[in-house]
PDB file of C-alpha atoms and ligand atoms in Angstrom:
ATOM      1  CA  UNK E   1     -17.305   1.577   8.589  1.00 82.00           C
ATOM      2  CA  UNK E   2     -13.960   3.363   8.664  1.00 91.00           C
ATOM      3  CA  UNK E   3     -11.782   2.594   5.646  1.00 96.00           C
ATOM      4  CA  UNK E   4      -8.034   2.808   5.081  1.00 97.00           C
ATOM      5  CA  UNK E   5      -6.887   4.885   2.111  1.00 97.00           C
ATOM      6  CA  UNK E   6      -3.232   4.703   1.055  1.00 98.00           C
ATOM      7  CA  UNK E   7      -1.744   7.197  -1.397  1.00 98.00           C
ATOM      8  CA  UNK E   8       1.311   6.016  -3.286  1.00 98.00           C
ATOM      9  CA  UNK E   9       2.738   9.148  -4.892  1.00 98.00           C
ATOM     10  CA  UNK E  10       5.487   7.226  -6.711  1.00 97.00           C
ATOM     11  CA  UNK E  11       7.764   9.920  -8.263  1.00 97.00           C
ATOM     12  CA  UNK E  12       5.178  12.670  -8.546  1.00 97.00           C
ATOM     13  CA  UNK E  13       4.753  16.159  -7.037  1.00 96.00           C
ATOM     14  CA  UNK E  14       7.260  18.890  -7.804  1.00 97.00           C
ATOM     15  CA  UNK E  15       8.568  21.073  -5.019  1.00 97.00           C
ATOM     16  CA  UNK E  16       6.496  24.095  -6.083  1.00 97.00           C
ATOM     17  CA  UNK E  17       3.318  21.960  -5.822  1.00 97.00           C
ATOM     18  CA  UNK E  18       4.184  20.438  -2.455  1.00 97.00           C
ATOM     19  CA  UNK E  19       2.801  22.916   0.073  1.00 97.00           C
ATOM     20  CA  UNK E  20      -0.353  23.598  -1.928  1.00 97.00           C
ATOM     21  CA  UNK E  21      -0.998  19.837  -1.917  1.00 97.00           C
ATOM     22  CA  UNK E  22      -0.378  19.573   1.826  1.00 98.00           C
ATOM     23  CA  UNK E  23      -2.608  22.563   2.584  1.00 97.00           C
ATOM     24  CA  UNK E  24      -5.473  21.354   0.374  1.00 97.00           C
ATOM     25  CA  UNK E  25      -5.333  17.834   1.808  1.00 96.00           C
ATOM     26  CA  UNK E  26      -5.295  19.288   5.339  1.00 96.00           C
ATOM     27  CA  UNK E  27      -8.592  20.998   4.525  1.00 95.00           C
ATOM     28  CA  UNK E  28     -10.334  17.731   3.632  1.00 95.00           C
ATOM     29  CA  UNK E  29     -12.514  16.493   6.425  1.00 93.00           C
ATOM     30  CA  UNK E  30     -12.713  12.710   6.814  1.00 95.00           C
ATOM     31  CA  UNK E  31     -13.060  10.077   9.524  1.00 94.00           C
ATOM     32  CA  UNK E  32     -11.236   7.493   7.453  1.00 95.00           C
ATOM     33  CA  UNK E  33      -7.591   6.546   7.979  1.00 96.00           C
ATOM     34  CA  UNK E  34      -5.497   8.196   5.296  1.00 97.00           C
ATOM     35  CA  UNK E  35      -1.848   7.241   4.820  1.00 98.00           C
ATOM     36  CA  UNK E  36       0.240   9.296   2.384  1.00 98.00           C
ATOM     37  CA  UNK E  37       3.407   7.728   0.969  1.00 98.00           C
ATOM     38  CA  UNK E  38       5.292  10.575  -0.743  1.00 98.00           C
ATOM     39  CA  UNK E  39       8.743  10.527  -2.301  1.00 98.00           C
ATOM     40  CA  UNK E  40      11.486  10.304   0.301  1.00 97.00           C
ATOM     41  CA  UNK E  41      12.601  13.897  -0.311  1.00 98.00           C
ATOM     42  CA  UNK E  42       9.210  15.115   0.970  1.00 98.00           C
ATOM     43  CA  UNK E  43       8.824  12.841   3.994  1.00 98.00           C
ATOM     44  CA  UNK E  44       9.941  15.503   6.443  1.00 98.00           C
ATOM     45  CA  UNK E  45       7.641  18.159   4.940  1.00 98.00           C
ATOM     46  CA  UNK E  46       4.671  15.797   5.245  1.00 98.00           C
ATOM     47  CA  UNK E  47       5.565  14.643   8.751  1.00 98.00           C
ATOM     48  CA  UNK E  48       5.818  18.264   9.925  1.00 98.00           C
ATOM     49  CA  UNK E  49       2.798  19.668   8.113  1.00 98.00           C
ATOM     50  CA  UNK E  50       0.239  17.039   7.159  1.00 98.00           C
ATOM     51  CA  UNK E  51      -2.731  16.061   9.297  1.00 96.00           C
ATOM     52  CA  UNK E  52      -2.617  12.542   7.906  1.00 96.00           C
ATOM     53  CA  UNK E  53      -0.423   9.508   8.642  1.00 97.00           C
ATOM     54  CA  UNK E  54       2.765   9.211   6.636  1.00 98.00           C
ATOM     55  CA  UNK E  55       4.409   6.174   5.109  1.00 98.00           C
ATOM     56  CA  UNK E  56       7.412   5.668   2.852  1.00 98.00           C
ATOM     57  CA  UNK E  57       7.496   3.861  -0.456  1.00 98.00           C
ATOM     58  CA  UNK E  58      10.648   1.861   0.202  1.00 98.00           C
ATOM     59  CA  UNK E  59      13.641   1.466   2.516  1.00 98.00           C
ATOM     60  CA  UNK E  60      16.769  -0.636   2.803  1.00 97.00           C
ATOM     61  CA  UNK E  61      16.306  -3.627   5.079  1.00 96.00           C
ATOM     62  CA  UNK E  62      20.000  -3.934   5.996  1.00 94.00           C
ATOM     63  CA  UNK E  63      21.324  -2.367   9.164  1.00 86.00           C
ATOM     64  CA  UNK E  64      25.019  -1.979   8.335  1.00 86.00           C
ATOM     65  CA  UNK E  65      24.686   1.669   7.196  1.00 81.00           C
ATOM     66  CA  UNK E  66      26.793   1.123   4.078  1.00 88.00           C
ATOM     67  CA  UNK E  67      24.390   1.489   1.193  1.00 93.00           C
ATOM     68  CA  UNK E  68      24.828   4.677  -0.794  1.00 95.00           C
ATOM     69  CA  UNK E  69      21.564   6.311  -1.722  1.00 94.00           C
ATOM     70  CA  UNK E  70      19.415   4.198   0.594  1.00 96.00           C
ATOM     71  CA  UNK E  71      17.481   4.928   3.771  1.00 96.00           C
ATOM     72  CA  UNK E  72      17.194   2.753   6.864  1.00 96.00           C
ATOM     73  CA  UNK E  73      14.317   1.812   9.132  1.00 96.00           C
ATOM     74  CA  UNK E  74      16.130   3.592  11.993  1.00 95.00           C
ATOM     75  CA  UNK E  75      16.138   6.833  10.008  1.00 96.00           C
ATOM     76  CA  UNK E  76      12.473   6.444   9.137  1.00 97.00           C
ATOM     77  CA  UNK E  77      11.578   5.728  12.709  1.00 96.00           C
ATOM     78  CA  UNK E  78      13.553   8.725  13.969  1.00 97.00           C
ATOM     79  CA  UNK E  79      11.529  10.933  11.619  1.00 97.00           C
ATOM     80  CA  UNK E  80       8.236   9.497  12.852  1.00 97.00           C
ATOM     81  CA  UNK E  81       7.300   7.424   9.802  1.00 98.00           C
ATOM     82  CA  UNK E  82       4.706   4.830  10.764  1.00 97.00           C
ATOM     83  CA  UNK E  83       4.091   2.839   7.562  1.00 98.00           C
ATOM     84  CA  UNK E  84       5.925   1.497   4.534  1.00 98.00           C
ATOM     85  CA  UNK E  85       4.839  -0.020   1.264  1.00 98.00           C
ATOM     86  CA  UNK E  86       6.550  -3.366   0.719  1.00 98.00           C
ATOM     87  CA  UNK E  87       6.401  -5.717  -2.278  1.00 98.00           C
ATOM     88  CA  UNK E  88       4.975  -3.214  -4.773  1.00 98.00           C
ATOM     89  CA  UNK E  89       4.912  -4.770  -8.231  1.00 97.00           C
ATOM     90  CA  UNK E  90       6.878  -1.890  -9.765  1.00 97.00           C
ATOM     91  CA  UNK E  91       9.823  -2.722  -7.495  1.00 97.00           C
ATOM     92  CA  UNK E  92       9.632  -6.392  -8.484  1.00 96.00           C
ATOM     93  CA  UNK E  93       9.474  -5.431 -12.160  1.00 96.00           C
ATOM     94  CA  UNK E  94      12.048  -2.620 -12.163  1.00 96.00           C
ATOM     95  CA  UNK E  95      14.509  -3.696  -9.462  1.00 95.00           C
ATOM     96  CA  UNK E  96      13.952  -7.453  -9.579  1.00 96.00           C
ATOM     97  CA  UNK E  97      13.045  -7.390  -5.901  1.00 97.00           C
ATOM     98  CA  UNK E  98      12.770 -11.022  -4.825  1.00 97.00           C
ATOM     99  CA  UNK E  99      10.401 -12.755  -2.433  1.00 98.00           C
ATOM    100  CA  UNK E 100      13.369 -13.155  -0.065  1.00 97.00           C
ATOM    101  CA  UNK E 101      13.951  -9.393  -0.051  1.00 97.00           C
ATOM    102  CA  UNK E 102      10.261  -8.752   0.533  1.00 98.00           C
ATOM    103  CA  UNK E 103      10.348 -11.221   3.412  1.00 98.00           C
ATOM    104  CA  UNK E 104      13.439  -9.489   4.861  1.00 97.00           C
ATOM    105  CA  UNK E 105      11.787  -6.087   4.517  1.00 98.00           C
ATOM    106  CA  UNK E 106       8.676  -7.241   6.353  1.00 98.00           C
ATOM    107  CA  UNK E 107      10.805  -8.515   9.217  1.00 97.00           C
ATOM    108  CA  UNK E 108      12.929  -5.318   9.303  1.00 97.00           C
ATOM    109  CA  UNK E 109       9.871  -3.044   9.271  1.00 98.00           C
ATOM    110  CA  UNK E 110       8.088  -4.952  12.025  1.00 97.00           C
ATOM    111  CA  UNK E 111      11.288  -5.016  14.109  1.00 96.00           C
ATOM    112  CA  UNK E 112      11.295  -1.203  13.925  1.00 96.00           C
ATOM    113  CA  UNK E 113       7.581  -0.850  14.662  1.00 96.00           C
ATOM    114  CA  UNK E 114       6.815   0.330  11.140  1.00 98.00           C
ATOM    115  CA  UNK E 115       3.534  -1.064   9.852  1.00 98.00           C
ATOM    116  CA  UNK E 116       4.044  -2.794   6.491  1.00 98.00           C
ATOM    117  CA  UNK E 117       1.555  -2.298   3.680  1.00 98.00           C
ATOM    118  CA  UNK E 118       2.251  -5.536   1.833  1.00 98.00           C
ATOM    119  CA  UNK E 119       1.316  -5.531  -1.857  1.00 98.00           C
ATOM    120  CA  UNK E 120       0.649  -8.766  -3.713  1.00 98.00           C
ATOM    121  CA  UNK E 121      -1.281  -9.781  -6.794  1.00 98.00           C
ATOM    122  CA  UNK E 122      -1.485 -12.046  -9.825  1.00 97.00           C
ATOM    123  CA  UNK E 123      -1.195 -11.235 -13.518  1.00 96.00           C
ATOM    124  CA  UNK E 124      -4.008 -11.636 -16.026  1.00 95.00           C
ATOM    125  CA  UNK E 125      -2.954 -15.113 -17.196  1.00 96.00           C
ATOM    126  CA  UNK E 126      -2.322 -16.501 -13.707  1.00 96.00           C
ATOM    127  CA  UNK E 127      -4.727 -18.485 -11.557  1.00 97.00           C
ATOM    128  CA  UNK E 128      -5.204 -16.457  -8.391  1.00 98.00           C
ATOM    129  CA  UNK E 129      -5.994 -19.547  -6.308  1.00 97.00           C
ATOM    130  CA  UNK E 130      -2.528 -20.903  -7.083  1.00 97.00           C
ATOM    131  CA  UNK E 131      -0.493 -17.721  -7.404  1.00 98.00           C
ATOM    132  CA  UNK E 132      -1.605 -15.673  -4.392  1.00 98.00           C
ATOM    133  CA  UNK E 133      -1.046 -18.339  -1.692  1.00 97.00           C
ATOM    134  CA  UNK E 134       2.377 -19.026  -3.248  1.00 97.00           C
ATOM    135  CA  UNK E 135       3.340 -15.354  -3.028  1.00 98.00           C
ATOM    136  CA  UNK E 136       2.012 -14.875   0.473  1.00 97.00           C
ATOM    137  CA  UNK E 137       3.673 -18.028   1.819  1.00 97.00           C
ATOM    138  CA  UNK E 138       7.060 -16.779   0.592  1.00 98.00           C
ATOM    139  CA  UNK E 139       6.583 -13.196   1.741  1.00 98.00           C
ATOM    140  CA  UNK E 140       5.352 -14.183   5.207  1.00 97.00           C
ATOM    141  CA  UNK E 141       7.865 -16.941   5.910  1.00 96.00           C
ATOM    142  CA  UNK E 142       9.005 -16.705   9.562  1.00 92.00           C
ATOM    143  CA  UNK E 143       7.306 -13.315   9.959  1.00 96.00           C
ATOM    144  CA  UNK E 144       5.977 -12.718  13.468  1.00 93.00           C
ATOM    145  CA  UNK E 145       3.183 -10.292  14.297  1.00 93.00           C
ATOM    146  CA  UNK E 146       1.371 -10.692  10.993  1.00 96.00           C
ATOM    147  CA  UNK E 147      -1.605  -8.906  12.559  1.00 95.00           C
ATOM    148  CA  UNK E 148       0.280  -5.589  12.182  1.00 97.00           C
ATOM    149  CA  UNK E 149       0.479  -5.953   8.396  1.00 98.00           C
ATOM    150  CA  UNK E 150      -1.997  -4.186   6.120  1.00 98.00           C
ATOM    151  CA  UNK E 151      -2.406  -6.255   2.947  1.00 98.00           C
ATOM    152  CA  UNK E 152      -2.993  -4.638  -0.444  1.00 98.00           C
ATOM    153  CA  UNK E 153      -4.336  -6.853  -3.193  1.00 98.00           C
ATOM    154  CA  UNK E 154      -3.163  -5.318  -6.470  1.00 98.00           C
ATOM    155  CA  UNK E 155      -3.698  -7.382  -9.622  1.00 98.00           C
ATOM    156  CA  UNK E 156      -0.667  -6.636 -11.814  1.00 97.00           C
ATOM    157  CA  UNK E 157      -2.764  -5.935 -14.908  1.00 96.00           C
ATOM    158  CA  UNK E 158      -4.706  -3.237 -13.037  1.00 97.00           C
ATOM    159  CA  UNK E 159      -1.765  -1.114 -11.865  1.00 96.00           C
ATOM    160  CA  UNK E 160      -1.748   2.137 -13.807  1.00 94.00           C
ATOM    161  CA  UNK E 161      -3.767   0.720 -16.714  1.00 95.00           C
ATOM    162  CA  UNK E 162      -7.390   1.755 -16.202  1.00 93.00           C
ATOM    163  CA  UNK E 163      -8.417  -1.902 -16.472  1.00 94.00           C
ATOM    164  CA  UNK E 164      -9.573  -3.485 -13.257  1.00 94.00           C
ATOM    165  CA  UNK E 165     -11.522  -6.605 -12.247  1.00 95.00           C
ATOM    166  CA  UNK E 166     -15.268  -6.163 -11.744  1.00 95.00           C
ATOM    167  CA  UNK E 167     -16.550  -5.881  -8.207  1.00 94.00           C
ATOM    168  CA  UNK E 168     -17.767  -9.505  -8.059  1.00 96.00           C
ATOM    169  CA  UNK E 169     -14.259 -10.661  -8.932  1.00 97.00           C
ATOM    170  CA  UNK E 170     -12.647  -8.325  -6.375  1.00 97.00           C
ATOM    171  CA  UNK E 171     -15.010  -9.663  -3.735  1.00 97.00           C
ATOM    172  CA  UNK E 172     -14.331 -13.278  -4.698  1.00 98.00           C
ATOM    173  CA  UNK E 173     -10.543 -12.872  -4.585  1.00 98.00           C
ATOM    174  CA  UNK E 174     -10.363 -10.843  -1.373  1.00 98.00           C
ATOM    175  CA  UNK E 175     -12.713 -13.326   0.318  1.00 98.00           C
ATOM    176  CA  UNK E 176     -10.447 -16.153  -0.815  1.00 98.00           C
ATOM    177  CA  UNK E 177      -7.331 -14.384   0.547  1.00 97.00           C
ATOM    178  CA  UNK E 178      -8.956 -13.513   3.849  1.00 97.00           C
ATOM    179  CA  UNK E 179      -9.982 -17.121   4.346  1.00 97.00           C
ATOM    180  CA  UNK E 180      -6.535 -18.337   3.344  1.00 97.00           C
ATOM    181  CA  UNK E 181      -4.702 -16.013   5.753  1.00 96.00           C
ATOM    182  CA  UNK E 182      -7.126 -16.710   8.577  1.00 96.00           C
ATOM    183  CA  UNK E 183      -6.750 -20.427   8.228  1.00 95.00           C
ATOM    184  CA  UNK E 184      -3.007 -20.615   7.574  1.00 93.00           C
ATOM    185  CA  UNK E 185      -1.697 -17.750   9.702  1.00 90.00           C
ATOM    186  CA  UNK E 186      -4.484 -17.487  12.276  1.00 90.00           C
ATOM    187  CA  UNK E 187      -4.866 -13.797  11.647  1.00 89.00           C
ATOM    188  CA  UNK E 188      -7.813 -11.599  10.683  1.00 92.00           C
ATOM    189  CA  UNK E 189      -6.197  -9.505   7.965  1.00 95.00           C
ATOM    190  CA  UNK E 190      -7.151  -6.059   6.743  1.00 97.00           C
ATOM    191  CA  UNK E 191      -7.057  -6.141   2.949  1.00 98.00           C
ATOM    192  CA  UNK E 192      -7.114  -3.140   0.617  1.00 98.00           C
ATOM    193  CA  UNK E 193      -7.770  -3.165  -3.096  1.00 98.00           C
ATOM    194  CA  UNK E 194      -5.357  -1.301  -5.414  1.00 98.00           C
ATOM    195  CA  UNK E 195      -5.059  -0.807  -9.169  1.00 97.00           C
ATOM    196  CA  UNK E 196      -6.848   1.800 -11.339  1.00 97.00           C
ATOM    197  CA  UNK E 197      -9.037   3.147  -8.551  1.00 97.00           C
ATOM    198  CA  UNK E 198     -10.526   6.573  -9.324  1.00 96.00           C
ATOM    199  CA  UNK E 199     -13.403   8.817  -8.263  1.00 95.00           C
ATOM    200  CA  UNK E 200     -15.691   7.008 -10.712  1.00 95.00           C
ATOM    201  CA  UNK E 201     -15.256   3.497  -9.315  1.00 96.00           C
ATOM    202  CA  UNK E 202     -14.301   4.046  -5.682  1.00 96.00           C
ATOM    203  CA  UNK E 203     -17.837   3.809  -4.319  1.00 95.00           C
ATOM    204  CA  UNK E 204     -18.455   0.471  -6.035  1.00 95.00           C
ATOM    205  CA  UNK E 205     -15.202  -0.905  -4.630  1.00 96.00           C
ATOM    206  CA  UNK E 206     -15.694   0.347  -1.102  1.00 95.00           C
ATOM    207  CA  UNK E 207     -19.292  -0.873  -1.055  1.00 94.00           C
ATOM    208  CA  UNK E 208     -17.869  -4.375  -1.017  1.00 95.00           C
ATOM    209  CA  UNK E 209     -18.035  -4.826   2.742  1.00 93.00           C
ATOM    210  CA  UNK E 210     -14.998  -7.096   3.051  1.00 96.00           C
ATOM    211  CA  UNK E 211     -12.724  -4.543   1.314  1.00 97.00           C
ATOM    212  CA  UNK E 212     -11.038  -2.597   4.111  1.00 97.00           C
ATOM    213  CA  UNK E 213      -9.832   0.260   1.942  1.00 97.00           C
ATOM    214  CA  UNK E 214      -7.960   1.206  -1.206  1.00 97.00           C
ATOM    215  CA  UNK E 215      -4.442   1.903  -2.422  1.00 98.00           C
ATOM    216  CA  UNK E 216      -4.327   4.733  -4.924  1.00 97.00           C
ATOM    217  CA  UNK E 217      -1.309   5.272  -7.189  1.00 97.00           C
ATOM    218  CA  UNK E 218      -1.023   7.753 -10.062  1.00 93.00           C
ATOM    219  CA  UNK E 219      -4.077   9.830  -9.118  1.00 96.00           C
ATOM    220  CA  UNK E 220      -3.056  10.277  -5.496  1.00 97.00           C
ATOM    221  CA  UNK E 221      -0.956  13.364  -6.239  1.00 95.00           C
ATOM    222  CA  UNK E 222      -3.755  14.975  -8.254  1.00 96.00           C
ATOM    223  CA  UNK E 223      -5.326  17.199  -5.622  1.00 95.00           C
ATOM    224  CA  UNK E 224      -8.697  17.631  -7.366  1.00 95.00           C
ATOM    225  CA  UNK E 225      -9.119  13.886  -7.771  1.00 95.00           C
ATOM    226  CA  UNK E 226      -8.022  13.329  -4.158  1.00 96.00           C
ATOM    227  CA  UNK E 227     -10.727  15.749  -2.967  1.00 95.00           C
ATOM    228  CA  UNK E 228     -13.365  13.996  -5.089  1.00 95.00           C
ATOM    229  CA  UNK E 229     -12.246  10.554  -3.889  1.00 95.00           C
ATOM    230  CA  UNK E 230     -12.179  11.332  -0.177  1.00 94.00           C
ATOM    231  CA  UNK E 231     -15.535  13.087  -0.387  1.00 91.00           C
ATOM    232  CA  UNK E 232     -17.067   9.934  -1.828  1.00 90.00           C
ATOM    233  CA  UNK E 233     -15.996   7.602   0.959  1.00 88.00           C
TER     234      UNK E 233
HETATM  235  P1  PGA S   1      -2.704   3.042  -9.842  1.00 68.52           P
HETATM  236  O1  PGA S   1      -1.533   2.349  -9.043  1.00 68.52           O
HETATM  237  O2  PGA S   1      -3.716   3.558  -8.851  1.00 68.52           O
HETATM  238  O3  PGA S   1      -2.009   4.121 -10.588  1.00 68.52           O
HETATM  239  O4  PGA S   1      -3.278   1.998 -10.744  1.00 68.52           O
HETATM  240  C1  PGA S   1      -1.734   1.574  -7.931  1.00 68.52           C
HETATM  241  C2  PGA S   1      -0.415   1.344  -7.282  1.00 68.52           C
HETATM  242  O5  PGA S   1       0.612   1.775  -7.777  1.00 68.52           O
HETATM  243  O6  PGA S   1      -0.329   0.722  -6.243  1.00 68.52           O
END
């Protein structure tokens, strides 16, 4: 079955690597849905040259056009951006992004027909059965059209660490979340797994039939690893 693969470049790729990366990724043949989320400065280059779908990593949810250094959903839309990451743990950790902001961003993205890729996840010492419904309830409060959201389950302790839950645990947690969202929000969600995915573990993760795809962080700007990963799906 077709999978969704999201690349979160974070702050990586230098300008002199950019067009080599775009060209090499354009030469990869795949039937899966690939969404690249580069740094904002490269969005236009990707939109104009990449064969894959393009998302952004962040935007400003306000519409008053008075926020120095920010970008708006209108600007993204006018460039042809179709997706945005929302709720990534690094933004919660580094910019103290609150559940209210995440909720506002979901509403702003959906209002502009940008598909949100909503990240959520618990830390190592938290009980996922308590923590994940709490997070999702706050993030999804008053959000309409939840069916357009792609969910990305990213346990905090797995992001950028090389330590990830085993596949039984991933299956157990994603099953729990799917059931929770189906029951509470009457939606059949697509849920990705993210956190320390690489070419060595991707097959195991994607063999879990209920996992709809993966979100790849640090390695997603490493062209050799990207080629290995896509060839394994
Ligand atoms: P990682 O990051 O693949 O580097 O662990 C995942 C993410 O940032 O979403």
